[in-house]
């Protein structure tokens, strides 16, 4: 199983890993595959490599298939070691190859593999590359599932090389989904839930981009190549990434001094409702403790904010918080937020209160562990307020809280 043809002059040259594979604190009992693809055009091009554990083996195999000095491009869709892990070993032998990737991926590859002295071709969303007989088109797909990711499309073959997207973790030697011994739909869905679901808004953006091209086959990085009914798998992503939290409720309570914390509350509200969550927003100044308590008990997400004055919360919001944390908050999640001028103690004090309760406190650490995303900082601390990236950060925090459920 060194080389399997998937289209004219296009071949799978990856690695089947049929061990139980440690992955994201799980064990992939069915193993997986690391799918690398070689397009033997006038300018031979490799799309992704294999896991770092198999780097030497991969380069040896590839050198039996092609003179590595003739390799013109190595497309790196994603820098995780199961995709780019064999790159250093490969670039050692492929002396003339140019690395094709995103700006962010270049920065990360240089940090990981010290490839500063190699030639890069940086591509942006919609860029195309003539590889002599075929044309590649690139789409940036940030946070699917890491910041630098992109996907590649071959115009002539109508094949999508979507990296981690549309993958399954199943070690197999059949390669094509129509040859699979059993229905892979469930494994395909489980993979989505595990890797892509936390990034649902980005999946929606990616699906919009894919509407601009015709796709006959999907050749992902793991598991089966979807040559039979590719449309079914795109439809499944569409279905699974629809808003899914409409039966959940959120409550935002806040206390604001100059209005900035109130504006942040409104932005968080926007993010939550955009994600399909029924959300209520209460300024404690005009709401009774009984009302807030009742609504907190009926909510799945509780978000509490205050401005900071003299190193503390303002108004009587602390009385409200003391009552809320007496409730059984198991199964609920929440976070603290606020606008501040210099130190923002109120946000941390609210966070401490939440930690004392049995609510699941959303903070940057839990988000990184749950989703791999490091672009949302929680508790949400916003210096003063501006209708700029600070507002966007608050909207994003709302979206993330909705997805966290
Ligand atoms: Fe297949 Fe993101 O690793």
Tab-separated table of C-alpha atoms and ligand atoms in Angstrom:
chain	number	residue	atom	x	y	z
A	1	UNK	CA	0.000	0.000	0.000
A	2	UNK	CA	2.693	2.462	-0.992
A	3	UNK	CA	0.768	4.449	-3.527
A	4	UNK	CA	-2.905	4.392	-4.494
A	5	UNK	CA	-4.252	6.366	-7.425
A	6	UNK	CA	-7.152	8.678	-6.608
A	7	UNK	CA	-7.259	10.625	-9.911
A	8	UNK	CA	-5.145	11.038	-13.028
A	9	UNK	CA	-1.572	11.694	-11.845
A	10	UNK	CA	-2.797	12.012	-8.221
A	11	UNK	CA	-1.942	9.444	-5.576
A	12	UNK	CA	-2.424	8.674	-1.884
A	13	UNK	CA	1.037	8.140	-0.372
A	14	UNK	CA	0.153	8.212	3.328
A	15	UNK	CA	0.495	5.892	6.297
A	16	UNK	CA	-2.004	3.562	7.974
A	17	UNK	CA	-1.564	3.581	11.752
A	18	UNK	CA	-3.482	0.632	13.127
A	19	UNK	CA	-2.279	1.007	16.717
A	20	UNK	CA	-4.565	2.449	19.408
A	21	UNK	CA	-3.453	6.051	18.934
A	22	UNK	CA	-3.280	8.570	21.826
A	23	UNK	CA	-5.104	11.681	20.676
A	24	UNK	CA	-6.508	14.729	22.516
A	25	UNK	CA	-6.495	12.776	25.826
A	26	UNK	CA	-8.372	9.923	24.165
A	27	UNK	CA	-7.254	6.669	22.633
A	28	UNK	CA	-8.338	6.120	19.036
A	29	UNK	CA	-9.181	2.437	19.366
A	30	UNK	CA	-9.723	2.060	15.634
A	31	UNK	CA	-6.397	3.732	14.867
A	32	UNK	CA	-6.219	6.267	12.062
A	33	UNK	CA	-4.480	7.104	8.812
A	34	UNK	CA	-2.240	10.023	7.925
A	35	UNK	CA	-3.193	10.817	4.352
A	36	UNK	CA	-0.547	12.461	2.228
A	37	UNK	CA	-1.173	13.042	-1.454
A	38	UNK	CA	1.290	13.270	-4.334
A	39	UNK	CA	0.249	15.073	-7.497
A	40	UNK	CA	2.711	13.977	-10.180
A	41	UNK	CA	2.240	16.950	-12.479
A	42	UNK	CA	4.913	18.939	-14.339
A	43	UNK	CA	5.670	20.601	-11.000
A	44	UNK	CA	5.280	17.625	-8.639
A	45	UNK	CA	3.409	18.610	-5.511
A	46	UNK	CA	2.871	16.897	-2.186
A	47	UNK	CA	-0.148	17.801	-0.081
A	48	UNK	CA	0.618	17.298	3.634
A	49	UNK	CA	2.932	14.671	5.115
A	50	UNK	CA	2.380	12.034	7.832
A	51	UNK	CA	2.759	11.792	11.583
A	52	UNK	CA	6.136	12.678	13.031
A	53	UNK	CA	6.524	9.083	14.317
A	54	UNK	CA	6.676	7.834	10.739
A	55	UNK	CA	8.784	10.622	9.195
A	56	UNK	CA	11.802	8.517	8.237
A	57	UNK	CA	9.679	5.684	6.869
A	58	UNK	CA	7.588	8.146	4.862
A	59	UNK	CA	10.537	9.880	3.234
A	60	UNK	CA	12.101	6.535	2.336
A	61	UNK	CA	8.860	5.358	0.750
A	62	UNK	CA	8.390	8.619	-1.119
A	63	UNK	CA	11.932	8.493	-2.486
A	64	UNK	CA	11.061	5.143	-4.077
A	65	UNK	CA	8.105	6.768	-5.801
A	66	UNK	CA	9.644	10.048	-6.973
A	67	UNK	CA	13.086	11.639	-7.207
A	68	UNK	CA	12.723	14.006	-4.252
A	69	UNK	CA	14.969	16.566	-5.953
A	70	UNK	CA	12.178	17.054	-8.506
A	71	UNK	CA	9.549	17.810	-5.875
A	72	UNK	CA	8.518	21.415	-6.549
A	73	UNK	CA	5.905	22.159	-3.877
A	74	UNK	CA	4.971	20.808	-0.456
A	75	UNK	CA	1.563	22.114	0.568
A	76	UNK	CA	1.101	22.225	4.340
A	77	UNK	CA	-2.555	22.715	5.226
A	78	UNK	CA	-2.053	22.378	8.984
A	79	UNK	CA	0.999	22.315	11.211
A	80	UNK	CA	0.043	19.689	13.797
A	81	UNK	CA	2.592	16.848	13.949
A	82	UNK	CA	0.225	14.302	12.416
A	83	UNK	CA	0.235	16.432	9.238
A	84	UNK	CA	3.515	18.326	9.140
A	85	UNK	CA	5.537	15.983	11.344
A	86	UNK	CA	7.497	14.460	8.469
A	87	UNK	CA	8.285	17.876	6.959
A	88	UNK	CA	11.805	18.326	8.408
A	89	UNK	CA	12.888	14.865	7.262
A	90	UNK	CA	11.320	15.468	3.867
A	91	UNK	CA	12.856	18.924	3.354
A	92	UNK	CA	16.253	17.430	4.134
A	93	UNK	CA	15.946	15.341	0.979
A	94	UNK	CA	13.694	17.553	-1.142
A	95	UNK	CA	16.307	20.258	-1.590
A	96	UNK	CA	14.387	22.246	-4.220
A	97	UNK	CA	10.905	22.090	-2.744
A	98	UNK	CA	8.986	25.234	-1.820
A	99	UNK	CA	6.651	25.101	1.196
A	100	UNK	CA	3.175	26.386	0.332
A	101	UNK	CA	1.199	27.479	3.365
A	102	UNK	CA	-0.390	30.389	5.246
A	103	UNK	CA	1.531	33.239	6.870
A	104	UNK	CA	0.628	32.014	10.352
A	105	UNK	CA	1.652	28.445	9.521
A	106	UNK	CA	5.040	29.685	8.284
A	107	UNK	CA	5.624	31.398	11.615
A	108	UNK	CA	4.690	28.231	13.492
A	109	UNK	CA	6.680	25.882	11.256
A	110	UNK	CA	9.757	28.032	11.709
A	111	UNK	CA	9.232	27.962	15.452
A	112	UNK	CA	8.832	24.185	15.529
A	113	UNK	CA	11.165	22.936	12.843
A	114	UNK	CA	13.664	25.766	12.223
A	115	UNK	CA	12.949	25.911	8.500
A	116	UNK	CA	13.885	29.609	8.228
A	117	UNK	CA	16.280	29.016	5.362
A	118	UNK	CA	13.722	27.303	3.149
A	119	UNK	CA	11.689	29.003	0.455
A	120	UNK	CA	8.023	29.583	1.272
A	121	UNK	CA	5.102	30.513	-0.910
A	122	UNK	CA	2.540	32.207	1.312
A	123	UNK	CA	-1.030	31.814	0.107
A	124	UNK	CA	-4.173	33.659	1.067
A	125	UNK	CA	-7.853	32.898	0.760
A	126	UNK	CA	-8.773	32.264	-2.896
A	127	UNK	CA	-5.192	32.214	-4.244
A	128	UNK	CA	-4.435	29.708	-6.973
A	129	UNK	CA	-1.242	27.914	-7.961
A	130	UNK	CA	-0.441	26.374	-11.337
A	131	UNK	CA	1.424	23.116	-10.727
A	132	UNK	CA	1.779	22.252	-14.408
A	133	UNK	CA	-1.311	20.434	-15.607
A	134	UNK	CA	-3.422	21.057	-12.521
A	135	UNK	CA	-4.452	24.149	-10.594
A	136	UNK	CA	-4.660	24.325	-6.834
A	137	UNK	CA	-6.918	26.779	-5.071
A	138	UNK	CA	-6.496	27.582	-1.391
A	139	UNK	CA	-9.032	28.572	1.232
A	140	UNK	CA	-8.012	29.859	4.616
A	141	UNK	CA	-10.026	28.056	7.299
A	142	UNK	CA	-8.779	29.522	10.596
A	143	UNK	CA	-9.657	27.600	13.764
A	144	UNK	CA	-10.595	24.473	11.832
A	145	UNK	CA	-9.262	23.474	14.040
A	146	UNK	CA	-6.225	25.660	14.734
A	147	UNK	CA	-5.462	29.225	13.806
A	148	UNK	CA	-3.200	28.617	10.803
A	149	UNK	CA	-5.256	26.021	8.949
A	150	UNK	CA	-6.134	26.132	5.270
A	151	UNK	CA	-7.639	23.684	2.802
A	152	UNK	CA	-6.671	22.957	-0.801
A	153	UNK	CA	-8.856	22.307	-3.836
A	154	UNK	CA	-7.774	20.900	-7.179
A	155	UNK	CA	-9.747	22.701	-9.865
A	156	UNK	CA	-9.356	20.165	-12.693
A	157	UNK	CA	-9.965	17.048	-10.581
A	158	UNK	CA	-12.699	18.679	-8.475
A	159	UNK	CA	-11.034	17.115	-5.443
A	160	UNK	CA	-11.041	18.852	-2.072
A	161	UNK	CA	-8.067	18.251	0.221
A	162	UNK	CA	-9.607	19.573	3.435
A	163	UNK	CA	-7.010	18.543	5.972
A	164	UNK	CA	-8.682	17.522	9.278
A	165	UNK	CA	-12.141	18.455	8.016
A	166	UNK	CA	-14.349	15.599	6.767
A	167	UNK	CA	-11.994	13.048	8.345
A	168	UNK	CA	-12.651	9.808	10.224
A	169	UNK	CA	-10.291	8.096	12.623
A	170	UNK	CA	-10.302	4.593	11.195
A	171	UNK	CA	-7.184	2.712	10.156
A	172	UNK	CA	-8.073	1.108	6.867
A	173	UNK	CA	-6.422	-0.307	3.811
A	174	UNK	CA	-9.354	0.159	1.439
A	175	UNK	CA	-8.933	3.964	1.311
A	176	UNK	CA	-12.188	4.739	-0.525
A	177	UNK	CA	-15.473	5.047	1.368
A	178	UNK	CA	-17.367	2.892	-1.127
A	179	UNK	CA	-14.982	0.029	-0.262
A	180	UNK	CA	-15.408	0.382	3.525
A	181	UNK	CA	-16.468	-2.830	5.243
A	182	UNK	CA	-19.088	-1.029	7.299
A	183	UNK	CA	-20.994	2.241	7.275
A	184	UNK	CA	-18.642	5.034	8.383
A	185	UNK	CA	-21.330	7.641	9.031
A	186	UNK	CA	-21.251	7.269	12.809
A	187	UNK	CA	-17.434	7.513	12.966
A	188	UNK	CA	-17.615	10.551	10.688
A	189	UNK	CA	-20.092	12.238	13.053
A	190	UNK	CA	-18.082	11.351	16.162
A	191	UNK	CA	-14.985	12.898	14.590
A	192	UNK	CA	-16.918	16.100	13.892
A	193	UNK	CA	-18.187	16.275	17.468
A	194	UNK	CA	-14.720	15.692	18.855
A	195	UNK	CA	-12.697	18.072	16.708
A	196	UNK	CA	-14.886	20.511	14.793
A	197	UNK	CA	-18.011	21.108	16.867
A	198	UNK	CA	-16.382	23.642	19.233
A	199	UNK	CA	-15.551	25.709	16.132
A	200	UNK	CA	-19.051	25.688	14.696
A	201	UNK	CA	-19.138	29.314	13.421
A	202	UNK	CA	-15.926	28.681	11.478
A	203	UNK	CA	-17.427	25.505	10.010
A	204	UNK	CA	-20.301	27.637	8.728
A	205	UNK	CA	-17.835	30.054	7.109
A	206	UNK	CA	-15.945	27.165	5.509
A	207	UNK	CA	-19.146	25.676	4.087
A	208	UNK	CA	-19.977	29.037	2.494
A	209	UNK	CA	-16.570	29.071	0.793
A	210	UNK	CA	-17.088	25.535	-0.511
A	211	UNK	CA	-20.265	26.643	-2.269
A	212	UNK	CA	-18.031	28.423	-4.792
A	213	UNK	CA	-16.497	25.180	-6.094
A	214	UNK	CA	-17.754	21.882	-7.459
A	215	UNK	CA	-16.621	18.904	-5.392
A	216	UNK	CA	-16.581	15.364	-6.765
A	217	UNK	CA	-14.286	13.835	-4.150
A	218	UNK	CA	-13.074	14.719	-0.665
A	219	UNK	CA	-9.572	13.551	0.215
A	220	UNK	CA	-9.110	14.380	3.910
A	221	UNK	CA	-6.116	13.837	6.167
A	222	UNK	CA	-7.526	10.952	8.194
A	223	UNK	CA	-9.546	7.896	7.312
A	224	UNK	CA	-11.494	7.360	4.157
A	225	UNK	CA	-11.297	9.251	0.880
A	226	UNK	CA	-14.909	10.175	0.155
A	227	UNK	CA	-15.290	9.464	-3.541
A	228	UNK	CA	-18.818	8.098	-3.206
A	229	UNK	CA	-21.436	10.745	-2.495
A	230	UNK	CA	-19.159	13.560	-1.288
A	231	UNK	CA	-22.260	15.757	-1.150
A	232	UNK	CA	-23.685	13.602	1.656
A	233	UNK	CA	-20.716	14.383	3.887
A	234	UNK	CA	-20.860	18.100	3.174
A	235	UNK	CA	-24.578	17.991	4.006
A	236	UNK	CA	-23.783	16.234	7.288
A	237	UNK	CA	-21.392	19.051	8.245
A	238	UNK	CA	-24.071	21.524	7.299
A	239	UNK	CA	-26.610	19.709	9.459
A	240	UNK	CA	-24.306	19.210	12.445
A	241	UNK	CA	-23.115	22.819	12.424
A	242	UNK	CA	-26.588	24.345	12.479
A	243	UNK	CA	-27.410	26.264	15.649
A	244	UNK	CA	-27.870	23.593	18.250
A	245	UNK	CA	-28.470	25.344	21.549
A	246	UNK	CA	-31.920	26.815	21.067
A	247	UNK	CA	-33.346	24.872	24.000
A	248	UNK	CA	-30.754	26.393	26.366
A	249	UNK	CA	-31.035	29.645	28.263
A	250	UNK	CA	-28.516	32.211	29.398
A	251	UNK	CA	-28.643	34.981	31.966
A	252	UNK	CA	-26.338	37.980	32.046
A	253	UNK	CA	-26.406	40.138	35.161
A	254	UNK	CA	-24.262	43.189	35.606
A	255	UNK	CA	-23.597	46.364	37.470
A	256	UNK	CA	-22.085	49.277	35.590
A	257	UNK	CA	-20.526	52.547	36.646
A	258	UNK	CA	-20.080	54.574	33.429
A	259	UNK	CA	-21.958	52.285	31.046
A	260	UNK	CA	-18.951	50.396	29.632
A	261	UNK	CA	-19.708	47.154	31.481
A	262	UNK	CA	-23.307	47.478	30.260
A	263	UNK	CA	-22.064	47.721	26.669
A	264	UNK	CA	-19.948	44.617	27.152
A	265	UNK	CA	-23.022	42.836	28.546
A	266	UNK	CA	-24.893	43.774	25.369
A	267	UNK	CA	-22.073	42.408	23.199
A	268	UNK	CA	-22.045	39.120	25.113
A	269	UNK	CA	-25.819	39.019	24.644
A	270	UNK	CA	-25.288	39.464	20.902
A	271	UNK	CA	-22.857	36.526	20.777
A	272	UNK	CA	-25.163	34.238	22.749
A	273	UNK	CA	-28.273	35.040	20.724
A	274	UNK	CA	-26.325	34.747	17.471
A	275	UNK	CA	-25.492	31.206	18.567
A	276	UNK	CA	-29.196	30.542	19.019
A	277	UNK	CA	-29.457	30.794	22.789
A	278	UNK	CA	-32.400	32.451	24.519
A	279	UNK	CA	-30.703	35.098	26.656
A	280	UNK	CA	-31.881	37.492	29.328
A	281	UNK	CA	-29.909	40.477	30.435
A	282	UNK	CA	-30.484	42.244	33.748
A	283	UNK	CA	-28.945	45.348	35.294
A	284	UNK	CA	-29.072	44.676	39.047
A	285	UNK	CA	-29.952	48.322	39.593
A	286	UNK	CA	-33.423	47.655	38.245
A	287	UNK	CA	-33.970	43.987	39.143
A	288	UNK	CA	-34.823	42.379	42.471
A	289	UNK	CA	-32.703	39.660	44.024
A	290	UNK	CA	-35.696	37.309	43.859
A	291	UNK	CA	-36.131	37.850	40.113
A	292	UNK	CA	-32.434	37.359	39.410
A	293	UNK	CA	-32.325	34.218	41.547
A	294	UNK	CA	-35.342	32.721	39.851
A	295	UNK	CA	-33.903	33.404	36.419
A	296	UNK	CA	-30.477	32.076	37.411
A	297	UNK	CA	-32.061	28.823	38.575
A	298	UNK	CA	-33.768	28.472	35.185
A	299	UNK	CA	-30.649	29.284	33.126
A	300	UNK	CA	-27.941	27.020	31.735
A	301	UNK	CA	-25.355	29.779	31.443
A	302	UNK	CA	-24.864	32.499	34.078
A	303	UNK	CA	-22.586	35.393	33.249
A	304	UNK	CA	-21.852	38.056	35.839
A	305	UNK	CA	-20.125	41.394	35.336
A	306	UNK	CA	-19.190	44.497	37.228
A	307	UNK	CA	-17.126	47.603	36.746
A	308	UNK	CA	-14.329	48.101	39.255
A	309	UNK	CA	-14.261	51.025	41.657
A	310	UNK	CA	-11.746	51.302	44.472
A	311	UNK	CA	-10.652	47.700	43.909
A	312	UNK	CA	-14.126	46.211	44.276
A	313	UNK	CA	-17.451	45.564	42.586
A	314	UNK	CA	-19.876	48.426	42.362
A	315	UNK	CA	-23.415	48.798	43.631
A	316	UNK	CA	-24.985	45.874	45.458
A	317	UNK	CA	-24.200	43.137	42.913
A	318	UNK	CA	-22.268	41.223	45.573
A	319	UNK	CA	-25.553	40.604	47.436
A	320	UNK	CA	-26.986	39.086	44.260
A	321	UNK	CA	-23.928	36.891	43.713
A	322	UNK	CA	-24.054	35.591	47.292
A	323	UNK	CA	-27.610	34.401	46.679
A	324	UNK	CA	-26.886	32.898	43.273
A	325	UNK	CA	-24.027	30.746	44.521
A	326	UNK	CA	-26.303	29.226	47.155
A	327	UNK	CA	-28.284	27.621	44.286
A	328	UNK	CA	-27.478	24.188	42.895
A	329	UNK	CA	-25.529	25.291	39.823
A	330	UNK	CA	-24.373	21.832	38.733
A	331	UNK	CA	-24.642	21.357	34.973
A	332	UNK	CA	-24.506	25.107	34.412
A	333	UNK	CA	-21.555	27.116	33.220
A	334	UNK	CA	-20.584	30.750	33.474
A	335	UNK	CA	-17.903	33.371	33.581
A	336	UNK	CA	-17.099	36.809	34.951
A	337	UNK	CA	-16.608	39.987	32.958
A	338	UNK	CA	-16.199	43.697	33.306
A	339	UNK	CA	-14.733	46.914	32.051
A	340	UNK	CA	-11.846	48.343	34.023
A	341	UNK	CA	-9.434	51.256	34.009
A	342	UNK	CA	-6.232	49.869	35.499
A	343	UNK	CA	-6.498	46.740	37.640
A	344	UNK	CA	-10.023	45.275	37.306
A	345	UNK	CA	-10.255	43.576	40.706
A	346	UNK	CA	-14.065	43.211	40.493
A	347	UNK	CA	-13.774	40.709	37.636
A	348	UNK	CA	-11.431	38.506	39.641
A	349	UNK	CA	-13.593	38.731	42.769
A	350	UNK	CA	-16.648	37.595	40.791
A	351	UNK	CA	-14.561	34.794	39.294
A	352	UNK	CA	-13.580	33.702	42.822
A	353	UNK	CA	-17.241	33.610	43.846
A	354	UNK	CA	-18.097	31.445	40.829
A	355	UNK	CA	-15.253	29.079	41.661
A	356	UNK	CA	-16.653	28.660	45.171
A	357	UNK	CA	-19.957	27.405	43.707
A	358	UNK	CA	-20.518	24.189	41.769
A	359	UNK	CA	-20.938	25.980	38.436
A	360	UNK	CA	-18.494	25.043	35.675
A	361	UNK	CA	-16.390	28.182	35.415
A	362	UNK	CA	-15.351	28.968	31.858
A	363	UNK	CA	-11.842	30.324	31.784
A	364	UNK	CA	-9.081	30.347	29.194
A	365	UNK	CA	-7.612	27.128	30.555
A	366	UNK	CA	-10.858	25.145	30.273
A	367	UNK	CA	-11.478	26.534	26.787
A	368	UNK	CA	-8.038	25.573	25.527
A	369	UNK	CA	-8.441	22.080	26.943
A	370	UNK	CA	-11.964	21.676	25.552
A	371	UNK	CA	-11.559	23.234	22.133
A	372	UNK	CA	-7.894	23.999	21.491
A	373	UNK	CA	-8.926	27.620	20.889
A	374	UNK	CA	-6.741	30.237	22.540
A	375	UNK	CA	-8.371	33.293	21.004
A	376	UNK	CA	-10.871	33.914	23.824
A	377	UNK	CA	-9.618	35.167	27.163
A	378	UNK	CA	-11.906	34.432	30.102
A	379	UNK	CA	-12.722	35.896	32.567
A	380	UNK	CA	-13.427	38.686	30.113
A	381	UNK	CA	-11.460	41.764	31.103
A	382	UNK	CA	-11.933	44.781	28.856
A	383	UNK	CA	-9.942	47.937	29.335
A	384	UNK	CA	-12.521	50.752	29.220
A	385	UNK	CA	-14.544	50.007	26.052
A	386	UNK	CA	-14.400	50.647	22.353
A	387	UNK	CA	-16.483	49.727	19.377
A	388	UNK	CA	-13.498	47.796	18.050
A	389	UNK	CA	-11.750	44.513	18.762
A	390	UNK	CA	-12.883	44.869	22.386
A	391	UNK	CA	-16.528	44.649	21.307
A	392	UNK	CA	-15.656	41.714	19.042
A	393	UNK	CA	-13.954	39.939	21.959
A	394	UNK	CA	-17.132	40.285	24.025
A	395	UNK	CA	-19.330	38.988	21.180
A	396	UNK	CA	-16.954	36.081	20.729
A	397	UNK	CA	-17.053	35.277	24.447
A	398	UNK	CA	-20.838	34.995	24.175
A	399	UNK	CA	-20.564	32.673	21.188
A	400	UNK	CA	-18.025	30.499	22.970
A	401	UNK	CA	-20.140	30.268	26.116
A	402	UNK	CA	-23.045	29.060	23.973
A	403	UNK	CA	-20.880	26.460	22.251
A	404	UNK	CA	-19.360	25.346	25.561
A	405	UNK	CA	-22.598	23.681	26.543
B	1	LIG	FE1	-5.024	15.749	12.315
B	1	LIG	FE2	-5.198	18.679	13.798
B	1	LIG	O1	-4.518	17.027	13.508
